[in-house]
PDB file of C-alpha atoms in Angstrom:
ATOM      1  CA  MET A 266    -115.433 -15.364 153.547  1.00 55.00           C
ATOM      2  CA  LYS A 267    -116.888 -17.481 150.740  1.00 66.00           C
ATOM      3  CA  SER A 268    -119.392 -15.718 148.534  1.00 73.00           C
ATOM      4  CA  THR A 269    -121.980 -17.282 146.217  1.00 84.00           C
ATOM      5  CA  PHE A 270    -123.063 -15.477 143.082  1.00 87.00           C
ATOM      6  CA  SER A 271    -125.370 -16.257 140.158  1.00 91.00           C
ATOM      7  CA  ILE A 272    -127.222 -14.432 137.395  1.00 91.00           C
ATOM      8  CA  LEU A 273    -130.552 -15.607 136.007  1.00 91.00           C
ATOM      9  CA  PHE A 274    -132.528 -14.129 133.125  1.00 93.00           C
ATOM     10  CA  TYR A 275    -136.279 -14.735 133.027  1.00 92.00           C
ATOM     11  CA  ILE A 276    -139.346 -13.231 131.398  1.00 89.00           C
ATOM     12  CA  ASP A 277    -142.107 -11.486 133.307  1.00 86.00           C
ATOM     13  CA  ARG A 278    -145.204 -13.198 131.931  1.00 85.00           C
ATOM     14  CA  SER A 279    -147.521 -11.326 134.314  1.00 84.00           C
ATOM     15  CA  LYS A 280    -147.322  -8.067 132.340  1.00 80.00           C
ATOM     16  CA  PRO A 281    -147.273  -8.708 128.579  1.00 77.00           C
ATOM     17  CA  SER A 282    -147.334  -5.686 126.288  1.00 77.00           C
ATOM     18  CA  GLY A 283    -150.130  -5.058 123.812  1.00 80.00           C
ATOM     19  CA  GLU A 284    -148.143  -6.951 121.176  1.00 83.00           C
ATOM     20  CA  GLY A 285    -147.825 -10.009 123.427  1.00 82.00           C
ATOM     21  CA  LEU A 286    -144.167  -9.372 124.270  1.00 87.00           C
ATOM     22  CA  CYS A 287    -142.812  -9.898 127.777  1.00 86.00           C
ATOM     23  CA  LEU A 288    -139.987  -8.037 129.483  1.00 89.00           C
ATOM     24  CA  VAL A 289    -136.769  -9.920 130.127  1.00 90.00           C
ATOM     25  CA  ARG A 290    -135.653  -9.437 133.729  1.00 91.00           C
ATOM     26  CA  CYS A 291    -132.360 -10.207 135.440  1.00 92.00           C
ATOM     27  CA  ARG A 292    -132.139 -11.740 138.915  1.00 93.00           C
ATOM     28  CA  ILE A 293    -128.874 -11.465 140.807  1.00 92.00           C
ATOM     29  CA  SER A 294    -128.348 -13.913 143.675  1.00 92.00           C
ATOM     30  CA  CYS A 295    -125.544 -13.273 146.094  1.00 89.00           C
ATOM     31  CA  ASN A 296    -125.085 -15.028 149.452  1.00 86.00           C
ATOM     32  CA  GLY A 297    -128.703 -16.203 149.495  1.00 87.00           C
ATOM     33  CA  ARG A 298    -130.184 -12.750 148.820  1.00 90.00           C
ATOM     34  CA  THR A 299    -131.712 -11.702 145.519  1.00 91.00           C
ATOM     35  CA  ALA A 300    -132.281  -8.491 143.596  1.00 91.00           C
ATOM     36  CA  SER A 301    -133.910  -8.140 140.196  1.00 90.00           C
ATOM     37  CA  PHE A 302    -134.193  -5.455 137.549  1.00 90.00           C
ATOM     38  CA  SER A 303    -135.476  -5.004 134.012  1.00 88.00           C
ATOM     39  CA  THR A 304    -133.018  -5.479 131.169  1.00 88.00           C
ATOM     40  CA  ARG A 305    -135.221  -3.326 128.879  1.00 88.00           C
ATOM     41  CA  GLN A 306    -135.331  -6.203 126.392  1.00 87.00           C
ATOM     42  CA  GLN A 307    -138.575  -7.779 125.172  1.00 87.00           C
ATOM     43  CA  THR A 308    -139.389 -11.113 123.609  1.00 87.00           C
ATOM     44  CA  SER A 309    -142.304 -13.357 122.827  1.00 85.00           C
ATOM     45  CA  PRO A 310    -142.978 -16.006 125.502  1.00 85.00           C
ATOM     46  CA  ASP A 311    -142.984 -18.644 122.744  1.00 86.00           C
ATOM     47  CA  ASP A 312    -139.403 -17.762 121.726  1.00 85.00           C
ATOM     48  CA  TRP A 313    -137.995 -17.825 125.278  1.00 86.00           C
ATOM     49  CA  LEU A 314    -135.813 -20.790 126.280  1.00 85.00           C
ATOM     50  CA  ALA A 315    -136.098 -20.892 130.078  1.00 84.00           C
ATOM     51  CA  LYS A 316    -133.333 -23.462 130.627  1.00 87.00           C
ATOM     52  CA  LYS A 317    -130.814 -21.388 128.695  1.00 86.00           C
ATOM     53  CA  GLY A 318    -132.131 -18.012 129.816  1.00 85.00           C
ATOM     54  CA  ARG A 319    -131.984 -16.781 126.233  1.00 88.00           C
ATOM     55  CA  VAL A 320    -134.199 -16.272 123.182  1.00 87.00           C
ATOM     56  CA  GLY A 321    -134.409 -19.199 120.768  1.00 84.00           C
ATOM     57  CA  PRO A 322    -132.363 -18.891 117.569  1.00 80.00           C
ATOM     58  CA  THR A 323    -135.425 -19.033 115.308  1.00 77.00           C
ATOM     59  CA  SER A 324    -136.664 -15.636 116.489  1.00 71.00           C
ATOM     60  CA  ALA A 325    -136.031 -12.594 114.286  1.00 74.00           C
ATOM     61  CA  VAL A 326    -134.717 -10.511 117.195  1.00 78.00           C
ATOM     62  CA  ALA A 327    -132.815 -13.356 118.891  1.00 80.00           C
ATOM     63  CA  HIS A 328    -129.314 -12.193 118.037  1.00 85.00           C
ATOM     64  CA  GLY A 329    -129.813  -8.646 119.339  1.00 87.00           C
ATOM     65  CA  VAL A 330    -131.547  -9.679 122.565  1.00 87.00           C
ATOM     66  CA  ASN A 331    -129.099 -12.501 123.296  1.00 88.00           C
ATOM     67  CA  HIS A 332    -126.146 -10.189 122.642  1.00 91.00           C
ATOM     68  CA  ALA A 333    -127.590  -7.599 125.058  1.00 90.00           C
ATOM     69  CA  LEU A 334    -128.144 -10.285 127.727  1.00 90.00           C
ATOM     70  CA  SER A 335    -124.601 -11.613 127.300  1.00 91.00           C
ATOM     71  CA  ASP A 336    -123.269  -8.066 127.640  1.00 92.00           C
ATOM     72  CA  ILE A 337    -125.256  -7.551 130.859  1.00 91.00           C
ATOM     73  CA  GLU A 338    -123.988 -10.858 132.235  1.00 92.00           C
ATOM     74  CA  GLN A 339    -120.391 -10.023 131.370  1.00 93.00           C
ATOM     75  CA  ARG A 340    -120.604  -6.561 132.955  1.00 92.00           C
ATOM     76  CA  LEU A 341    -122.226  -7.958 136.118  1.00 91.00           C
ATOM     77  CA  ASN A 342    -119.519 -10.612 136.467  1.00 91.00           C
ATOM     78  CA  ALA A 343    -116.772  -8.003 136.052  1.00 91.00           C
ATOM     79  CA  LEU A 344    -118.479  -5.700 138.546  1.00 89.00           C
ATOM     80  CA  TYR A 345    -118.842  -8.571 141.023  1.00 89.00           C
ATOM     81  CA  GLU A 346    -115.159  -9.513 140.765  1.00 88.00           C
ATOM     82  CA  ARG A 347    -113.984  -5.910 141.113  1.00 88.00           C
ATOM     83  CA  THR A 348    -116.305  -5.153 144.045  1.00 85.00           C
ATOM     84  CA  LEU A 349    -115.389  -8.358 145.862  1.00 84.00           C
ATOM     85  CA  ARG A 350    -111.684  -7.648 145.387  1.00 85.00           C
ATOM     86  CA  GLU A 351    -111.938  -4.014 146.564  1.00 85.00           C
ATOM     87  CA  GLU A 352    -114.584  -4.191 149.281  1.00 80.00           C
ATOM     88  CA  ARG A 353    -114.414  -7.837 150.427  1.00 75.00           C
ATOM     89  CA  TYR A 354    -118.180  -8.014 151.073  1.00 77.00           C
ATOM     90  CA  ILE A 355    -121.004  -7.737 148.588  1.00 84.00           C
ATOM     91  CA  THR A 356    -124.802  -7.951 148.479  1.00 85.00           C
ATOM     92  CA  ALA A 357    -127.137  -8.502 145.549  1.00 86.00           C
ATOM     93  CA  GLU A 358    -128.842  -5.151 146.112  1.00 88.00           C
ATOM     94  CA  TYR A 359    -125.514  -3.308 146.182  1.00 86.00           C
ATOM     95  CA  LEU A 360    -124.437  -5.017 142.957  1.00 87.00           C
ATOM     96  CA  LYS A 361    -127.730  -4.061 141.297  1.00 87.00           C
ATOM     97  CA  GLU A 362    -127.366  -0.418 142.352  1.00 86.00           C
ATOM     98  CA  GLN A 363    -123.792  -0.273 141.082  1.00 84.00           C
ATOM     99  CA  TYR A 364    -124.767  -1.819 137.746  1.00 84.00           C
ATOM    100  CA  LEU A 365    -127.732   0.505 137.215  1.00 84.00           C
ATOM    101  CA  ARG A 366    -125.596   3.514 138.134  1.00 82.00           C
ATOM    102  CA  GLN A 367    -123.181   2.577 135.333  1.00 67.00           C
ATOM    103  CA  ASP A 368    -126.010   2.698 132.793  1.00 57.00           C
ATOM    104  CA  LYS A 369    -126.932   6.299 133.568  1.00 54.00           C
ATOM    105  CA  PRO A 370    -125.293   8.980 131.447  1.00 58.00           C
ATOM    106  CA  ARG A 371    -122.879  11.061 133.453  1.00 62.00           C
ATOM    107  CA  GLN A 372    -123.354  14.808 133.645  1.00 66.00           C
ATOM    108  CA  THR A 373    -120.630  16.939 132.161  1.00 70.00           C
ATOM    109  CA  PHE A 374    -119.143  19.844 134.023  1.00 69.00           C
ATOM    110  CA  ALA A 375    -120.758  22.242 131.542  1.00 70.00           C
ATOM    111  CA  ASP A 376    -124.203  20.748 132.311  1.00 71.00           C
ATOM    112  CA  ILE A 377    -123.680  21.150 136.038  1.00 73.00           C
ATOM    113  CA  TYR A 378    -122.444  24.718 135.594  1.00 73.00           C
ATOM    114  CA  SER A 379    -125.405  25.716 133.389  1.00 73.00           C
ATOM    115  CA  ALA A 380    -127.811  24.275 135.984  1.00 75.00           C
ATOM    116  CA  LEU A 381    -126.048  26.351 138.640  1.00 72.00           C
ATOM    117  CA  CYS A 382    -126.422  29.474 136.473  1.00 70.00           C
ATOM    118  CA  GLU A 383    -130.152  28.840 136.075  1.00 73.00           C
ATOM    119  CA  GLU A 384    -130.515  28.361 139.815  1.00 73.00           C
ATOM    120  CA  LYS A 385    -128.628  31.588 140.533  1.00 67.00           C
ATOM    121  CA  ALA A 386    -130.758  33.462 137.988  1.00 64.00           C
ATOM    122  CA  ALA A 387    -133.902  32.433 139.829  1.00 68.00           C
ATOM    123  CA  HIS A 388    -132.634  33.571 143.238  1.00 66.00           C
ATOM    124  CA  LYS A 389    -130.422  36.574 142.561  1.00 62.00           C
ATOM    125  CA  SER A 390    -130.648  39.914 140.839  1.00 64.00           C
ATOM    126  CA  LYS A 391    -130.211  40.445 137.100  1.00 64.00           C
ATOM    127  CA  ALA A 392    -126.622  41.621 137.547  1.00 65.00           C
ATOM    128  CA  THR A 393    -125.619  38.392 139.312  1.00 64.00           C
ATOM    129  CA  ALA A 394    -127.348  36.264 136.667  1.00 64.00           C
ATOM    130  CA  ARG A 395    -125.625  38.269 133.912  1.00 68.00           C
ATOM    131  CA  GLY A 396    -122.249  37.706 135.602  1.00 68.00           C
ATOM    132  CA  PHE A 397    -122.811  33.951 135.758  1.00 64.00           C
ATOM    133  CA  ARG A 398    -123.982  33.894 132.134  1.00 68.00           C
ATOM    134  CA  ASP A 399    -120.912  35.836 130.955  1.00 70.00           C
ATOM    135  CA  SER A 400    -118.532  33.595 132.888  1.00 68.00           C
ATOM    136  CA  TYR A 401    -120.312  30.536 131.422  1.00 63.00           C
ATOM    137  CA  LYS A 402    -119.812  31.868 127.883  1.00 68.00           C
ATOM    138  CA  SER A 403    -116.104  32.372 128.507  1.00 66.00           C
ATOM    139  CA  PHE A 404    -115.892  28.920 130.130  1.00 61.00           C
ATOM    140  CA  VAL A 405    -117.470  27.145 127.154  1.00 59.00           C
ATOM    141  CA  ARG A 406    -115.122  28.812 124.647  1.00 59.00           C
TER     142      ARG A 406
END
């Protein structure tokens, strides 16, 4: 099955910040369906080059923002290729969810275990909580 895919960066002029900066958003189009998300980058509407989907080179923050946008585009393309190869079918919303999941920091096993200890301490007796705490100390060593 043939799949169409494109990435477009645009600025959201409807919600400028107090400094007059607009958020740069990313729109993913895949098989006629779209999904968009914030790139967490900001720029002045005057510096934005809509045809290129990038910040003009005269802006002071142009290099950093353009580098971040290129990185997002590269990661989305790689994710698209990998997902299409492994799963054979892809949607824009699924691609967006997979990309945003990659950005989140992953919990370590120690973090998960300490959360479990806190949960057990709230529900069990002091002896049980002490046992979990002692085993956590030996685990972290």
